[in-house]
């Protein structure tokens, strides 16, 4: 077992974990952050995407010990109270159905908009290539991310 | 034939008004706030005190006798609470379970394994890591047998017999089935000017929902009560089957389908993992969680399609389609686990006559066992209509090419006309309504069809490969009339309970189970439209067998046709009772009252009225109620549909094929759907977008293939390719409205239409693009290597 200190959605905690524990299972089982789901076993689907020190990572492809001393943000920590503009745009553009890819898709979009505040449609599609969705056919997701981009630019 | 009034096709703007104050129209989803915050509750989110974890050991080979299973090292592993083998289950009479097709399937293998990935043993341990560790300590000795991989050789005399568990079984024959009139069809073919035949393979694919299958089983030994959280699209049907298999009474079994991360038909059957988790909980006295991983989902749970078809179409030389004939070889894998109404072993493949007015049609099908995972009916197939539509739409486009006719205009000339509905097909289906020409003309208008053909001619002169594909389809959804349709004896009707609280807020309880289709929103809209209550004031409850009425669940796009009808009728039942109470409140006869959306008012005196909220308070209040009224404002209903609903659509696809790399790019895709009355246009569009992406995946990328040893070659997302945002185009959608005359609100199902209709449009477009190469047929998936080989004149054999 290894002792790690990780800040998850603003709360720091020190835990003993097996070195092989995946970050996603640490978040879900040790920290109770079940809003981040698992969709595959080959790091293709991106459902488990979270921010580690502000950058989008697939938390199934990182060990919990690698997050030691870092700050992890899941979809549950994206906003307090009012929805984050990306969350709101997903709702208003009907960019989710079963909701299973949604947490990872939203976190990937947040990182995409940090790097590219005014993305073209093609840039959104390329930026979300690591996130699979089975329900929406992507079109409303692309529209939501561009809506959120416009709102975030207006706010800054 | 009974006469049914067919309401005229209505104009788009009349029924698609945004932000309708109450009832039908665009409304943002009530489900979203929890999902965008990560506050959904899916099966793997369930955590119970003392909960253990289960993992399954699977067969590494396709066909082998089990010589021995040694679990001693696994049992000694730290954290392991139980190791269960097929032999242990056999002692309880649980080693085999019935499938939805009246076959049996091994829960854990006892005699031999019959497909790679089959369940052999399972481990229950303190956490999922220990359970997985222990799997590797189980030692199974296999005696390898030759596998049957190619369905075309399953009935060869020297083919190894897969199902020697079935008494007297000496071959791999599963069933034969036919539809239509063979002699009449042969006669039409014999006299026809033109007969075109075409081999059409619909390869094995997989629905691959983002969330895999899993459950949490919690057996309480004191009360003898089982609670099962599971990824089930049909919780009530599952409860009954568990009762029959496990010998527990139904009132002691509670099946809860929480939020489900997509189903797409994958979550209709009962899988061995559910049964093993229940046994694990019985053995340990603790809750047991099982969540399969992606590769287990792809290799062992319900696949889709796998029909090998030879189709023939007969026509006059000027393009009047006369008849269709087809022979199908259906690969069902090692156990017949097909989810379909009992009398329909080939599902609704009988609708393969499509949208066309034919003289005759005939289908003969042979289904066989092979050493592959069971399944067949899944992935938005509407019980095999994907295959039926794909076949007829490939044939009609091939006929147009042979005759030198435009494929859209050939279709327009052969459609069943609006005045022919209700229309009885040569295979015995009675279509409810349709205006197919209006739907196709709308698609041609949006696409700019004639301009596209002109552009194609110019590009072809320059050596560019542009193709235009057409697919027009008729769906058959809403199973179904209980006289004809049942799942293992359970009639396919659906219940609905409605309770109106004293202040006029309401709760509606459904027997169907959403997996993302937005039922919590749209069913509130249906009830809201009928009662004049805001959908925000109506809660929708589903997925808990203790708290919802009995019914058969969500698949086959049946929620709106069956449960949607039930929701409208149960609301009308409440309204009828409200009328009686209102008559007492206003001191007039019930017949003197008019319903004006949300209130009853005295005819001719609009100043005297009571709202549904006032009536609800009176129904629960202290004052006198009319004779015979007991109080409260609740109702329940079970709806037995008189027929299916038959939505239709017209799809046009434009592709560009790179002459150097053979890469297919879908440049445009126009989808016009007609599902009758539209409850929520926003949600319908989302359903269509998702289905189109499924169709694109199947047409271009997805396949579950096997090598000659029976190894599954599509067993992870490294190989089983699902479209990303990059492969999918911006979808262009449109609609026409032809209501279902027999449905209480004129609505038809739609969820599977896009998956059903789109693959043929894409494949027809690619074949059209490759016409300069003399290519007339191609089988999915149209990967660059397969298209390139066809362009070299050496097409890869199908699957």
Coordinates of N, CA, C and O in Angstrom, one line a residue, chain B residues 614-681:
Chain B
X614 N -58.3 22.3 -8.9 CA -59.4 22.5 -8.0 C -60.2 21.1 -7.9 O -60.7 20.8 -6.8
X615 N -60.3 20.5 -9.0 CA -61.0 19.2 -8.9 C -60.2 18.2 -8.1 O -60.8 17.4 -7.3
X616 N -58.9 18.2 -8.3 CA -58.1 17.3 -7.5 C -58.2 17.5 -6.0 O -58.3 16.6 -5.2
X617 N -58.3 18.8 -5.6 CA -58.4 19.1 -4.2 C -59.8 18.6 -3.7 O -59.9 18.0 -2.6
X618 N -60.8 18.8 -4.5 CA -62.2 18.4 -4.1 C -62.2 16.8 -4.0 O -62.8 16.3 -3.1
X619 N -61.5 16.2 -4.9 CA -61.5 14.7 -4.9 C -60.9 14.1 -3.7 O -61.2 13.0 -3.2
X620 N -60.0 14.9 -3.1 CA -59.3 14.4 -1.8 C -59.9 15.1 -0.6 O -59.5 14.9 0.5
X621 N -60.9 16.0 -0.8 CA -61.3 16.9 0.3 C -62.4 16.3 1.1 O -62.7 15.1 1.1
X622 N -63.0 17.2 2.0 CA -64.0 16.8 3.0 C -65.4 16.8 2.4 O -66.3 16.2 3.0
X623 N -65.6 17.6 1.3 CA -67.0 17.7 0.9 C -67.6 16.5 0.2 O -66.9 15.5 0.0
X624 N -68.9 16.5 0.0 CA -69.5 15.4 -0.6 C -69.1 15.2 -2.1 O -68.8 16.2 -2.8
X625 N -69.0 14.0 -2.5 CA -68.7 13.6 -3.9 C -69.9 13.0 -4.5 O -70.8 12.5 -3.8
X626 N -70.0 13.1 -5.8 CA -71.2 12.5 -6.5 C -71.3 11.0 -6.2 O -70.3 10.3 -5.9
X627 N -72.5 10.5 -6.3 CA -72.8 9.1 -6.1 C -71.9 8.2 -6.9 O -71.6 8.4 -8.1
X628 N -71.3 7.3 -6.2 CA -70.4 6.3 -6.9 C -69.0 6.7 -7.0 O -68.1 5.9 -7.4
X629 N -68.6 7.9 -6.6 CA -67.2 8.4 -6.7 C -66.6 8.2 -5.3 O -67.1 8.7 -4.3
X630 N -65.5 7.4 -5.3 CA -64.9 7.1 -4.0 C -64.0 8.1 -3.4 O -63.5 8.0 -2.3
X631 N -63.6 9.0 -4.3 CA -62.6 10.0 -3.8 C -61.3 9.6 -4.5 O -61.1 8.6 -5.1
X632 N -60.3 10.5 -4.3 CA -59.0 10.5 -5.0 C -59.2 10.7 -6.5 O -60.3 10.6 -7.0
X633 N -58.0 10.9 -7.2 CA -58.1 11.1 -8.6 C -57.1 10.3 -9.3 O -56.2 10.8 -10.0
X634 N -57.1 9.0 -9.1 CA -56.1 8.0 -9.6 C -56.8 7.1 -10.6 O -58.0 6.9 -10.6
X635 N -56.0 6.5 -11.5 CA -56.5 5.5 -12.4 C -55.3 4.6 -12.8 O -54.1 5.0 -12.7
X636 N -55.7 3.5 -13.3 CA -54.7 2.6 -13.9 C -55.3 1.9 -15.1 O -56.5 1.8 -15.2
X637 N -54.4 1.4 -15.9 CA -54.8 0.8 -17.2 C -53.8 -0.1 -17.7 O -52.6 0.0 -17.3
X638 N -54.2 -1.1 -18.4 CA -53.3 -2.0 -19.2 C -53.7 -1.9 -20.6 O -54.9 -2.1 -21.0
X639 N -52.8 -1.5 -21.5 CA -53.1 -1.2 -22.9 C -52.6 -2.4 -23.8 O -51.4 -2.7 -23.8
X640 N -53.6 -3.0 -24.5 CA -53.3 -4.1 -25.4 C -53.4 -3.5 -26.8 O -54.6 -3.3 -27.3
X641 N -52.3 -3.2 -27.5 CA -52.5 -2.5 -28.8 C -53.2 -3.4 -29.8 O -53.0 -4.6 -29.9
X642 N -54.0 -2.7 -30.7 CA -54.8 -3.5 -31.7 C -53.9 -3.9 -32.9 O -54.2 -4.8 -33.6
X643 N -52.8 -3.1 -33.1 CA -51.9 -3.4 -34.2 C -50.5 -2.7 -33.8 O -50.5 -2.0 -32.9
X644 N -49.5 -3.0 -34.7 CA -48.3 -2.2 -34.5 C -48.5 -0.9 -35.1 O -49.5 -0.6 -35.8
X645 N -47.5 0.0 -34.9 CA -47.5 1.3 -35.7 C -46.4 1.1 -36.8 O -45.4 0.4 -36.6
X646 N -46.6 1.8 -37.9 CA -45.7 1.7 -39.0 C -45.1 3.0 -39.5 O -45.6 3.6 -40.5
X647 N -44.1 3.5 -38.7 CA -43.5 4.8 -39.2 C -42.7 4.5 -40.4 O -42.4 3.3 -40.8
X648 N -42.4 5.6 -41.1 CA -41.6 5.4 -42.4 C -40.6 6.5 -42.5 O -40.6 7.5 -41.7
X649 N -39.7 6.4 -43.5 CA -38.7 7.4 -43.7 C -38.1 7.4 -45.0 O -38.2 6.3 -45.7
X650 N -37.5 8.5 -45.4 CA -36.8 8.5 -46.7 C -35.4 9.2 -46.4 O -35.3 10.3 -45.9
X651 N -34.4 8.4 -46.7 CA -33.0 8.8 -46.4 C -32.2 9.0 -47.7 O -32.3 8.1 -48.6
X652 N -31.4 10.0 -47.8 CA -30.5 10.2 -49.0 C -29.1 10.5 -48.5 O -29.0 11.4 -47.6
X653 N -28.2 9.8 -49.0 CA -26.8 9.9 -48.5 C -25.9 10.3 -49.7 O -26.1 9.8 -50.8
X654 N -25.0 11.2 -49.5 CA -24.0 11.6 -50.5 C -22.6 11.2 -50.0 O -22.2 11.6 -48.9
X655 N -21.9 10.4 -50.8 CA -20.5 10.0 -50.3 C -19.5 10.4 -51.4 O -19.8 10.5 -52.6
X656 N -18.3 10.6 -50.9 CA -17.2 10.7 -51.8 C -16.2 9.6 -51.5 O -15.9 9.3 -50.3
X657 N -15.7 8.9 -52.5 CA -14.7 7.8 -52.3 C -13.4 8.3 -52.9 O -13.4 8.7 -54.1
X658 N -12.4 8.2 -52.1 CA -11.1 8.6 -52.6 C -10.5 7.5 -53.6 O -10.4 6.4 -53.2
X659 N -10.3 7.9 -54.8 CA -9.9 6.8 -55.8 C -8.5 6.2 -55.4 O -8.3 5.1 -55.8
X660 N -7.7 6.9 -54.7 CA -6.4 6.3 -54.3 C -6.4 5.4 -53.1 O -5.8 4.4 -53.1
X661 N -7.1 5.9 -52.1 CA -7.1 5.1 -50.8 C -8.4 4.3 -50.6 O -8.4 3.5 -49.6
X662 N -9.4 4.6 -51.4 CA -10.7 3.9 -51.2 C -11.4 4.3 -49.9 O -12.3 3.6 -49.5
X663 N -11.0 5.4 -49.3 CA -11.7 5.9 -48.1 C -13.0 6.4 -48.5 O -13.1 7.2 -49.4
X664 N -14.1 6.0 -47.7 CA -15.4 6.6 -48.0 C -15.6 7.7 -47.0 O -15.5 7.5 -45.8
X665 N -16.1 8.8 -47.5 CA -16.5 9.9 -46.6 C -17.9 10.2 -46.9 O -18.3 10.5 -48.0
X666 N -18.7 10.2 -45.8 CA -20.1 10.6 -45.9 C -20.2 12.1 -45.9 O -19.9 12.7 -44.9
X667 N -20.5 12.7 -47.0 CA -20.4 14.2 -47.1 C -21.7 14.8 -46.6 O -21.7 15.8 -45.9
X668 N -22.9 14.2 -47.0 CA -24.2 14.7 -46.5 C -25.0 13.5 -46.2 O -24.9 12.4 -46.8
X669 N -25.9 13.7 -45.3 CA -26.9 12.7 -45.0 C -28.3 13.4 -44.6 O -28.3 14.1 -43.7
X670 N -29.3 13.2 -45.5 CA -30.6 13.8 -45.3 C -31.5 12.7 -44.8 O -31.7 11.6 -45.4
X671 N -32.2 12.9 -43.7 CA -33.1 11.9 -43.1 C -34.4 12.6 -42.8 O -34.5 13.5 -42.0
X672 N -35.4 12.1 -43.5 CA -36.8 12.6 -43.3 C -37.6 11.4 -42.7 O -37.7 10.3 -43.3
X673 N -38.1 11.6 -41.5 CA -38.8 10.6 -40.8 C -40.3 11.0 -40.6 O -40.6 12.2 -40.3
X674 N -41.2 10.0 -40.6 CA -42.6 10.3 -40.3 C -43.0 9.3 -39.2 O -43.1 8.1 -39.5
X675 N -43.1 9.8 -38.0 CA -43.6 8.9 -36.9 C -44.9 9.4 -36.4 O -45.2 9.3 -35.2
X676 N -45.7 10.0 -37.3 CA -47.0 10.4 -36.9 C -46.9 11.7 -36.0 O -46.0 12.5 -36.1
X677 N -47.8 11.8 -35.0 CA -47.8 12.9 -34.0 C -46.5 12.9 -33.3 O -46.0 11.9 -32.8
X678 N -45.9 14.1 -33.2 CA -44.5 14.2 -32.6 C -44.7 14.8 -31.2 O -45.1 15.9 -31.0
X679 N -44.3 14.0 -30.2 CA -44.5 14.4 -28.8 C -43.5 15.5 -28.4 O -43.8 16.5 -27.9
X680 N -42.2 15.2 -28.8 CA -41.1 16.2 -28.5 C -40.1 16.2 -29.6 O -39.3 15.3 -29.7
X681 N -40.2 17.1 -30.6 CA -39.4 17.1 -31.8 C -37.9 17.1 -31.4 O -37.1 16.5 -32.1

